[in-house]
Coordinates of C-alpha atoms in Angstrom, one line a residue:
X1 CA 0.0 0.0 0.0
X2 CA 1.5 3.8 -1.1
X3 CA -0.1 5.0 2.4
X4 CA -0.8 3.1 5.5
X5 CA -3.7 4.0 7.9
X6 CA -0.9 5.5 10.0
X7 CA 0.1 7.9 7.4
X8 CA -4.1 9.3 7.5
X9 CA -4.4 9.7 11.0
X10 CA -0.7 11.5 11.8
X11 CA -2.6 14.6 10.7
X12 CA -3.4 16.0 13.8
X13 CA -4.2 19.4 12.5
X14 CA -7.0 18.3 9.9
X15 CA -8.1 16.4 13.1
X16 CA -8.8 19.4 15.6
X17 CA -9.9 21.6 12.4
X18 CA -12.3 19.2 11.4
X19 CA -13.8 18.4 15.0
X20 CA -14.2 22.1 15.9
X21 CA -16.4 22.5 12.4
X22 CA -18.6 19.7 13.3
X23 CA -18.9 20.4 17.0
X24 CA -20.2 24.1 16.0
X25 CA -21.9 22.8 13.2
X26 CA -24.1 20.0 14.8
X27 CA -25.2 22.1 17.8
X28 CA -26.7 25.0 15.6
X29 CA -28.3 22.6 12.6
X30 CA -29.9 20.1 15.1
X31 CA -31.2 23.1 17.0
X32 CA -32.3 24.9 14.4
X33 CA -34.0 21.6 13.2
X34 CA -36.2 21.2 16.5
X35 CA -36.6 24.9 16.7
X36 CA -38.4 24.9 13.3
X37 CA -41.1 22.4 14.8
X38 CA -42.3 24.6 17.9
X39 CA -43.1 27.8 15.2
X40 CA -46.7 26.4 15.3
X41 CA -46.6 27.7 18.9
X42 CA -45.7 30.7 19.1
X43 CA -48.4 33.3 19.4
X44 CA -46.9 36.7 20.3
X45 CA -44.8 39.5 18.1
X46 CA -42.0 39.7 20.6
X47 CA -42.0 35.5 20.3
X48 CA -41.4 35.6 16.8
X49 CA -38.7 38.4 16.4
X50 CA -36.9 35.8 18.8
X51 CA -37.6 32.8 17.2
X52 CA -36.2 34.7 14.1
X53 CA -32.9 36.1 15.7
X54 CA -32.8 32.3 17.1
X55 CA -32.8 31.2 13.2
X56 CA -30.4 33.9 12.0
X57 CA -27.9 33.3 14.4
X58 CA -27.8 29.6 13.4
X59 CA -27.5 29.9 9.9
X60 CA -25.0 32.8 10.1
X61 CA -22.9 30.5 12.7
X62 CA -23.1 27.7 11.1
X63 CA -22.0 29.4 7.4
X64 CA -19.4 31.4 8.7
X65 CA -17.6 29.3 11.0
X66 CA -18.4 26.0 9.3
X67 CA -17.6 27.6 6.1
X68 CA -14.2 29.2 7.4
X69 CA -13.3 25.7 9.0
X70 CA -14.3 23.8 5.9
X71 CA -12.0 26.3 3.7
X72 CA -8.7 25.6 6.4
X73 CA -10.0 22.1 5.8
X74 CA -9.1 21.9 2.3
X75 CA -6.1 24.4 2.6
X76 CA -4.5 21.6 5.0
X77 CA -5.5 18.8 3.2
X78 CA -3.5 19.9 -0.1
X79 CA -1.0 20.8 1.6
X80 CA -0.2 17.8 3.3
X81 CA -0.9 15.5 0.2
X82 CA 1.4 18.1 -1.6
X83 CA 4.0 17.7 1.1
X84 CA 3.5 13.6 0.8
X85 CA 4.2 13.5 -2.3
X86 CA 7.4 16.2 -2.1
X87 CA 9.1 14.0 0.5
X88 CA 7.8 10.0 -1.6
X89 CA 9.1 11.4 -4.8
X90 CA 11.8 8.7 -5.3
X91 CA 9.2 5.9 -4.4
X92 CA 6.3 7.1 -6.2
X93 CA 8.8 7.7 -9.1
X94 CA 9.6 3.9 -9.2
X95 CA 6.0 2.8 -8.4
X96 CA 5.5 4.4 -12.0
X97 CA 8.3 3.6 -13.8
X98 CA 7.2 -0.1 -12.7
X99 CA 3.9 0.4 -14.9
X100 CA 1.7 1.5 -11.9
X101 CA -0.7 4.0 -13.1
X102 CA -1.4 7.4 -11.5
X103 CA -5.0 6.7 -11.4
X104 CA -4.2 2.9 -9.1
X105 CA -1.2 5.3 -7.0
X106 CA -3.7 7.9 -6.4
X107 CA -6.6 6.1 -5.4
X108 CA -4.7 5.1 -1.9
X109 CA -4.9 8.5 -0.5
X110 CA -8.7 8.1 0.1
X111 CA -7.1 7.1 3.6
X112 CA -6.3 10.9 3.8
X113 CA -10.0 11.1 4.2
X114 CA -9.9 9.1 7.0
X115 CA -8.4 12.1 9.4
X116 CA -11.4 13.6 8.2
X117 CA -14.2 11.0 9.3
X118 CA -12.2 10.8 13.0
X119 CA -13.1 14.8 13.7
X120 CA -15.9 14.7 12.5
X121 CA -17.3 11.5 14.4
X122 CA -15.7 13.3 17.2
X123 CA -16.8 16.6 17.3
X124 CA -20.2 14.9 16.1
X125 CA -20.4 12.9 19.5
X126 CA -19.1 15.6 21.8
X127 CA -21.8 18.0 20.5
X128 CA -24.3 15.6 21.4
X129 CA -23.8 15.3 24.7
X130 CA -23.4 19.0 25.7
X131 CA -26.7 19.8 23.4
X132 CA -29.2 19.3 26.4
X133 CA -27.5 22.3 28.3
X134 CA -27.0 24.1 25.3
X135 CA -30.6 23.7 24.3
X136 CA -31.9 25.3 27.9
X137 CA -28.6 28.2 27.7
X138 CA -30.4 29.4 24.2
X139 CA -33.5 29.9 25.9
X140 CA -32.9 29.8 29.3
X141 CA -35.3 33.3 29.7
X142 CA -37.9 31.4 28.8
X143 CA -38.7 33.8 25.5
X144 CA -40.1 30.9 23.4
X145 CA -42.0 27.5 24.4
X146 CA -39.2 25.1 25.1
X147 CA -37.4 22.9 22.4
X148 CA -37.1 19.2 22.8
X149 CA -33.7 17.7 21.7
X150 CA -34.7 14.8 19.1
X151 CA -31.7 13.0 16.9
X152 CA -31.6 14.2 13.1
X153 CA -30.0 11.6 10.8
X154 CA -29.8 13.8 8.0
X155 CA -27.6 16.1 10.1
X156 CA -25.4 13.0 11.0
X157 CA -25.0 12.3 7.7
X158 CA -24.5 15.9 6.1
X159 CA -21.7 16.6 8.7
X160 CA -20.0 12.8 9.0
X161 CA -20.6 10.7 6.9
X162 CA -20.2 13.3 3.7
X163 CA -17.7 15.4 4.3
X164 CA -15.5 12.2 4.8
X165 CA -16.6 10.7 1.7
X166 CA -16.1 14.3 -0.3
X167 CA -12.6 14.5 1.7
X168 CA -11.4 11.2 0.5
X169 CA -12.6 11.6 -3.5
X170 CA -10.8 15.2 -3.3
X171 CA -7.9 14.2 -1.9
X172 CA -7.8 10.7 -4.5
X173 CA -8.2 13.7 -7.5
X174 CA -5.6 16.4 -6.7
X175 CA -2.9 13.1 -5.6
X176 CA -3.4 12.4 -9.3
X177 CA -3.1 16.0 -10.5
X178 CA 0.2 16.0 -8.7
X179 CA 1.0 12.6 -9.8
X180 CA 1.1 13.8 -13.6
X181 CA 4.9 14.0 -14.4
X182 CA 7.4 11.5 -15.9
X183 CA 8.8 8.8 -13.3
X184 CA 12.3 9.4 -14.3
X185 CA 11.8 13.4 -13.1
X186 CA 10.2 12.6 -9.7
X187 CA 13.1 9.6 -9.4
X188 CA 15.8 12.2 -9.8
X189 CA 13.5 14.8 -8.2
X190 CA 14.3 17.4 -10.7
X191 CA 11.2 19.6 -11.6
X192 CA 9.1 18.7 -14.1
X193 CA 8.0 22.4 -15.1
X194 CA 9.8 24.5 -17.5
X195 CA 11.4 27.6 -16.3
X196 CA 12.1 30.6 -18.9
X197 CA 15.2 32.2 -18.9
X198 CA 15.9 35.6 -17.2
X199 CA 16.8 38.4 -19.3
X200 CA 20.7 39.4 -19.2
X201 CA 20.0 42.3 -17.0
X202 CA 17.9 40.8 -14.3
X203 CA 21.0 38.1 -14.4
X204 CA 23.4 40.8 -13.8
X205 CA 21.4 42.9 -11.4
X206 CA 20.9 39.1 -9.3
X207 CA 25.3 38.7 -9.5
X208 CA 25.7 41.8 -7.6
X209 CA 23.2 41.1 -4.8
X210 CA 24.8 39.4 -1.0
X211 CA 24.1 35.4 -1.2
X212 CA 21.7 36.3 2.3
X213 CA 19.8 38.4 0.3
X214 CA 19.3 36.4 -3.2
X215 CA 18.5 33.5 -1.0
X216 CA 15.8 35.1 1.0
X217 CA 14.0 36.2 -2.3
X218 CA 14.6 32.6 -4.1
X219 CA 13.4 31.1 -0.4
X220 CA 10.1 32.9 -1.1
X221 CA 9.1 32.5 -4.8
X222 CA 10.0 28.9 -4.6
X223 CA 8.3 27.9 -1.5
X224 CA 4.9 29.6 -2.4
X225 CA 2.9 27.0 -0.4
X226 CA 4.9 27.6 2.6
X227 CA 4.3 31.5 2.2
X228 CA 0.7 30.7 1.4
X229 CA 0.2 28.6 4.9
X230 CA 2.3 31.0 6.6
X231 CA -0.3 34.0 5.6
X232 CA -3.3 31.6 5.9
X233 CA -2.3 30.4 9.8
X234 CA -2.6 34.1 10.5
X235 CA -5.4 34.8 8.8
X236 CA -7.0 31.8 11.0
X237 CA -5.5 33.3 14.1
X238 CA -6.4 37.2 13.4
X239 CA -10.5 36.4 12.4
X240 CA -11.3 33.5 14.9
X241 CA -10.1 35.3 18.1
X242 CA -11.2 39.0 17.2
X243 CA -14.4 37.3 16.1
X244 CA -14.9 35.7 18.9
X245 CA -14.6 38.8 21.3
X246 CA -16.5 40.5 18.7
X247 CA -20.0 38.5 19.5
X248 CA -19.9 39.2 23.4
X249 CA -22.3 42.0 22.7
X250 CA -25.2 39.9 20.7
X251 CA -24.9 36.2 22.1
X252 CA -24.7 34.5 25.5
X253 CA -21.6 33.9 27.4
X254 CA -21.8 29.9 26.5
X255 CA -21.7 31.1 22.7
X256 CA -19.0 33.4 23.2
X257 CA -16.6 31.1 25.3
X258 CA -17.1 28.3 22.9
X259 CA -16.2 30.6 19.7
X260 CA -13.4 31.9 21.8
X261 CA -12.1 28.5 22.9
X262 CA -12.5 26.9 19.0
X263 CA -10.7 30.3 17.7
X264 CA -7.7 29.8 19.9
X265 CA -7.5 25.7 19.1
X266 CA -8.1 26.7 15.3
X267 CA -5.3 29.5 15.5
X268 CA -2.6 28.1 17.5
X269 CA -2.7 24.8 15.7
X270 CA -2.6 26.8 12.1
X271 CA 0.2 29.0 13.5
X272 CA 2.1 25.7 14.5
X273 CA 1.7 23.6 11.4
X274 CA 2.7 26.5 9.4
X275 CA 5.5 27.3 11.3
X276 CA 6.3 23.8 11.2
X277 CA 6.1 23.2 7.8
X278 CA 8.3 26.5 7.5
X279 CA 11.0 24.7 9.5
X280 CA 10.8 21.2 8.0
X281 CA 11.0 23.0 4.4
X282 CA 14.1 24.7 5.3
X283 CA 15.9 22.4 7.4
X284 CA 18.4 20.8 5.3
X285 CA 19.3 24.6 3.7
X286 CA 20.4 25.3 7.5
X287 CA 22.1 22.9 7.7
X288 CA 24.0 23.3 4.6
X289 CA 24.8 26.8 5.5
X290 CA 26.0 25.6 9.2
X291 CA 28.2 23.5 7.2
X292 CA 29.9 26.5 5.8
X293 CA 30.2 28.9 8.4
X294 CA 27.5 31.1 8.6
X295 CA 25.9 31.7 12.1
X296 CA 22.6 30.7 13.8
X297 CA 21.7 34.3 13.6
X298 CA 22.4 34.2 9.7
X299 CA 20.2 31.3 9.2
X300 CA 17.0 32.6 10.9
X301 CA 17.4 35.9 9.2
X302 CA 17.4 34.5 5.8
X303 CA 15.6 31.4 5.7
X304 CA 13.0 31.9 8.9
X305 CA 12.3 36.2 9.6
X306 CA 11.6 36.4 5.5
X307 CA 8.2 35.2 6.6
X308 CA 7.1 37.8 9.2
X309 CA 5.8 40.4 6.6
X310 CA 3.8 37.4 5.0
X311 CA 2.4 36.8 8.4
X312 CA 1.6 40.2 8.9
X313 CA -0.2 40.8 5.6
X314 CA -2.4 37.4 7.2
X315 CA -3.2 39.0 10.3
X316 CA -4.4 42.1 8.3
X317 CA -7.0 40.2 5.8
X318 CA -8.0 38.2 8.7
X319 CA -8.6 41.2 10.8
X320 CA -10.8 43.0 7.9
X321 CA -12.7 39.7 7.3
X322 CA -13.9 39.4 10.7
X323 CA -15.2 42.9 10.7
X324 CA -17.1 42.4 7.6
X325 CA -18.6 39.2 8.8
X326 CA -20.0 40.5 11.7
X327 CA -21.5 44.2 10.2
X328 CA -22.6 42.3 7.3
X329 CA -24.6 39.9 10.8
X330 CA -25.7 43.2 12.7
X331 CA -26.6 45.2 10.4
X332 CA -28.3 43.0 7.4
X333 CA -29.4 39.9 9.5
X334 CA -30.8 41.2 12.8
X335 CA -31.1 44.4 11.2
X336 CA -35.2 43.5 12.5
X337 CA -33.9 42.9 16.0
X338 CA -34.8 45.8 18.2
X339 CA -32.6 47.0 21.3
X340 CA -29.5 45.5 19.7
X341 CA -26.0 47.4 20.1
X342 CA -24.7 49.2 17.3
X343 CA -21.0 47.3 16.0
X344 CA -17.7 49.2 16.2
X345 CA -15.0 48.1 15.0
X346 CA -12.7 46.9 18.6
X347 CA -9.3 48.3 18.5
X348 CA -8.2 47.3 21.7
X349 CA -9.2 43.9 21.2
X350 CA -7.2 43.8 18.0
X351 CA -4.1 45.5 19.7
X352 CA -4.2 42.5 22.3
X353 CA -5.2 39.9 19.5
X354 CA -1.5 41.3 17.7
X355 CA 0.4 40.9 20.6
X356 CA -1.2 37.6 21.8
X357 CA 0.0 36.5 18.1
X358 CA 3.5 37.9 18.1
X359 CA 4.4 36.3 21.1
X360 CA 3.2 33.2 20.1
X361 CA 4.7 33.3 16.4
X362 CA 8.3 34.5 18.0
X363 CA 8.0 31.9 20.6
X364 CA 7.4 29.0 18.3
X365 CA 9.8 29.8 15.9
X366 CA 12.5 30.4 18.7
X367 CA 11.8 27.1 19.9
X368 CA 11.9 25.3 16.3
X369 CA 15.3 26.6 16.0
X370 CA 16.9 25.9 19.3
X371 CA 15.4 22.0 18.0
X372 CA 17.5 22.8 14.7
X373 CA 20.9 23.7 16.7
X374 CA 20.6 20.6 18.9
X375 CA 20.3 18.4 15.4
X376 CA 24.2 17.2 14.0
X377 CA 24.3 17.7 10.3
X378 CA 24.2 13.7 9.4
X379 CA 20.4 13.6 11.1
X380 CA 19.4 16.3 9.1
X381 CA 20.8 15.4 5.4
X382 CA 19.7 11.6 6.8

């Protein structure tokens, strides 16, 4: 077998991702399905402007989280099948040039699907259990007649049993995108794509530039999925936490804690894998440079810091996504809703959401590299 069961469940981070979508998912769509069976009931206006913000804010949670954690999803889910196939090049190359087919190679990374079908089974059964007190915490002032919890297999099955299926076909197609180049390219792991040559004076212009500074600029146009996972991790980061602080003025404490608490898992395990990936992608360059003399200091500055202004232009999308999300809630969905506070863009709570991430971006990369320095250059190269 080209991938082992091991090989689909090592991917922790599609895991967490995957769980948190599903948890938030299943608590809003199976309440919003037993809400829909009590509107027979209710009698008064003030009822039904509730029962309508109830409806609203399930469908806008369930599209914009779901939907964001769906999106991360897929990100991570090329990634890693890009990354498989990056560090199996040799043995893929000879599975090929021994007459497999791309089509019988590729169709072994359905079990990349199977990370998928684990989170979502568990965030699925988690969200279950807690839905009784999350069922009285939505109405808990007693606004609407109360809502009886009753099991929804077409829920079940739109947020396990498909996603997995969808997950596994997706991730069987792209491995066979990426599995379209001759054998005796990925055995030598040359490149497979054509490259045109520079003009004289770009050529020129590139002599006359330090070796630090031509290889930070090659380290970023030919590792555009790291740079890409590097700006997405704090995207993640920037909109789920300011989000989440962002609802504490139209939803309970329980929702606020719980999109607090999935925005922090869904950031720092982003901001890890990327910064991971950024490490493992660069690892054997350190260590070629070690080889010839050049500092620690050296290293980090031109294979590691090129990445900070890519994380910064993240944080920045991320931060004007989250405030569209939520005046685009406030002002279009409940725009009915009477007594509800106008939105303002929160400052402070992007100030502290910057610093929080700082720290923790620094932190982790200081720590990758103090991992690199205790490595001898044999274990790396090896």
């Amino acid at each position: 077998m080209v991938i082992s069961f091991k090989d689909g469940i090592k991917f922790i981070g599609i895991i967490i991702i995957v769980f948190c979508a599903v948890f938030v998912c299943t608590m809003f769509l199976n309440y919003q399905s037993d809400l829909i069976k009590i509107k027979q009931l209710i009698t008064t206006n003030e009822e039904m402007i509730f029962y309508n913000a109830q409806l609203s804010t399930s469908k806008v949670v369930c599209a914009a989280s779901g939907g964001c954690l769906a999106a991360t999803s897929v990100v991570m889910l090329i990634f890693y099948i890009k990354h498989y196939i990056d560090t199996h090049r040799i043995h893929l190359g000879i599975l090929k040039a021994l007459g497999y087919s791309d089509i019988k190679i590729a169709k072994h990374f359905w079990v990349f699907g199977l990370s998928v079908l684990v989170g979502a089974v568990a965030g699925y059964g988690l969200a279950f259990a807690i839905m009784p007190v999350f069922y009285s915490v939505q109405n808990a002032d007693g606004l609407i007649p109360s809502v009886t919890l009753r099991f929804h297999f077409p829920v079940f099955i739109y947020l396990v049993i498909l996603p997995s299926l969808i997950f596994s076909a997706f991730a069987i197609l792209y491995a066979l995108i990426k599995l379209r180049q001759p054998a005796l390219s990925m055995i030598r792991e040359t490149s497979y794509y054509t490259v045109k040559a520079k003009k004289s004076r770009r050529e020129n212009k590139n002599t006359e530039r330090s070796f630090l500074r031509e290889l930070k600029i090659s380290n970023l146009k030919n590792k555009k999925a790291l740079v890409f996972f590097i700006v997405f991790s704090a995207f993640c980061f920037s909109a789920m936490v300011q989000m989440s602080v962002g609802l504490r003025d139209y939803s309970g404490t329980m929702m606020v804690v719980m999109v607090m608490l999935i925005g922090f898992i869904l950031a720092f395990t982003t901001l890890f894998l990327s910064v991971s990936a950024v490490i493992n992608g660069n690892v054997k360059t350190i260590a070629m440079m070690r080889i010839f003399g050049y500092s620690d200091k050296e290293c980090r500055s031109s294979l590691l810091n090129v990445y900070r202004p890519m994380a910064l232009i993240g944080f920045i999308i991320g931060t004007l996504y989250q405030y569209g999300l939520l005046k685009i809630m406030v002002e279009i969905v409940f725009k009915d809703v009477s007594d509800l506070a106008v939105y303002k863009f929160d400052y402070i709570a992007m100030i502290i959401t910057f610093a929080v991430f700082t720290v923790a971006y620094e932190l982790t990369v200081y720590l990758f590299s103090l991992w690199i320095k205790k490595l001898t250059v044999k274990e790396i190269m090896i």
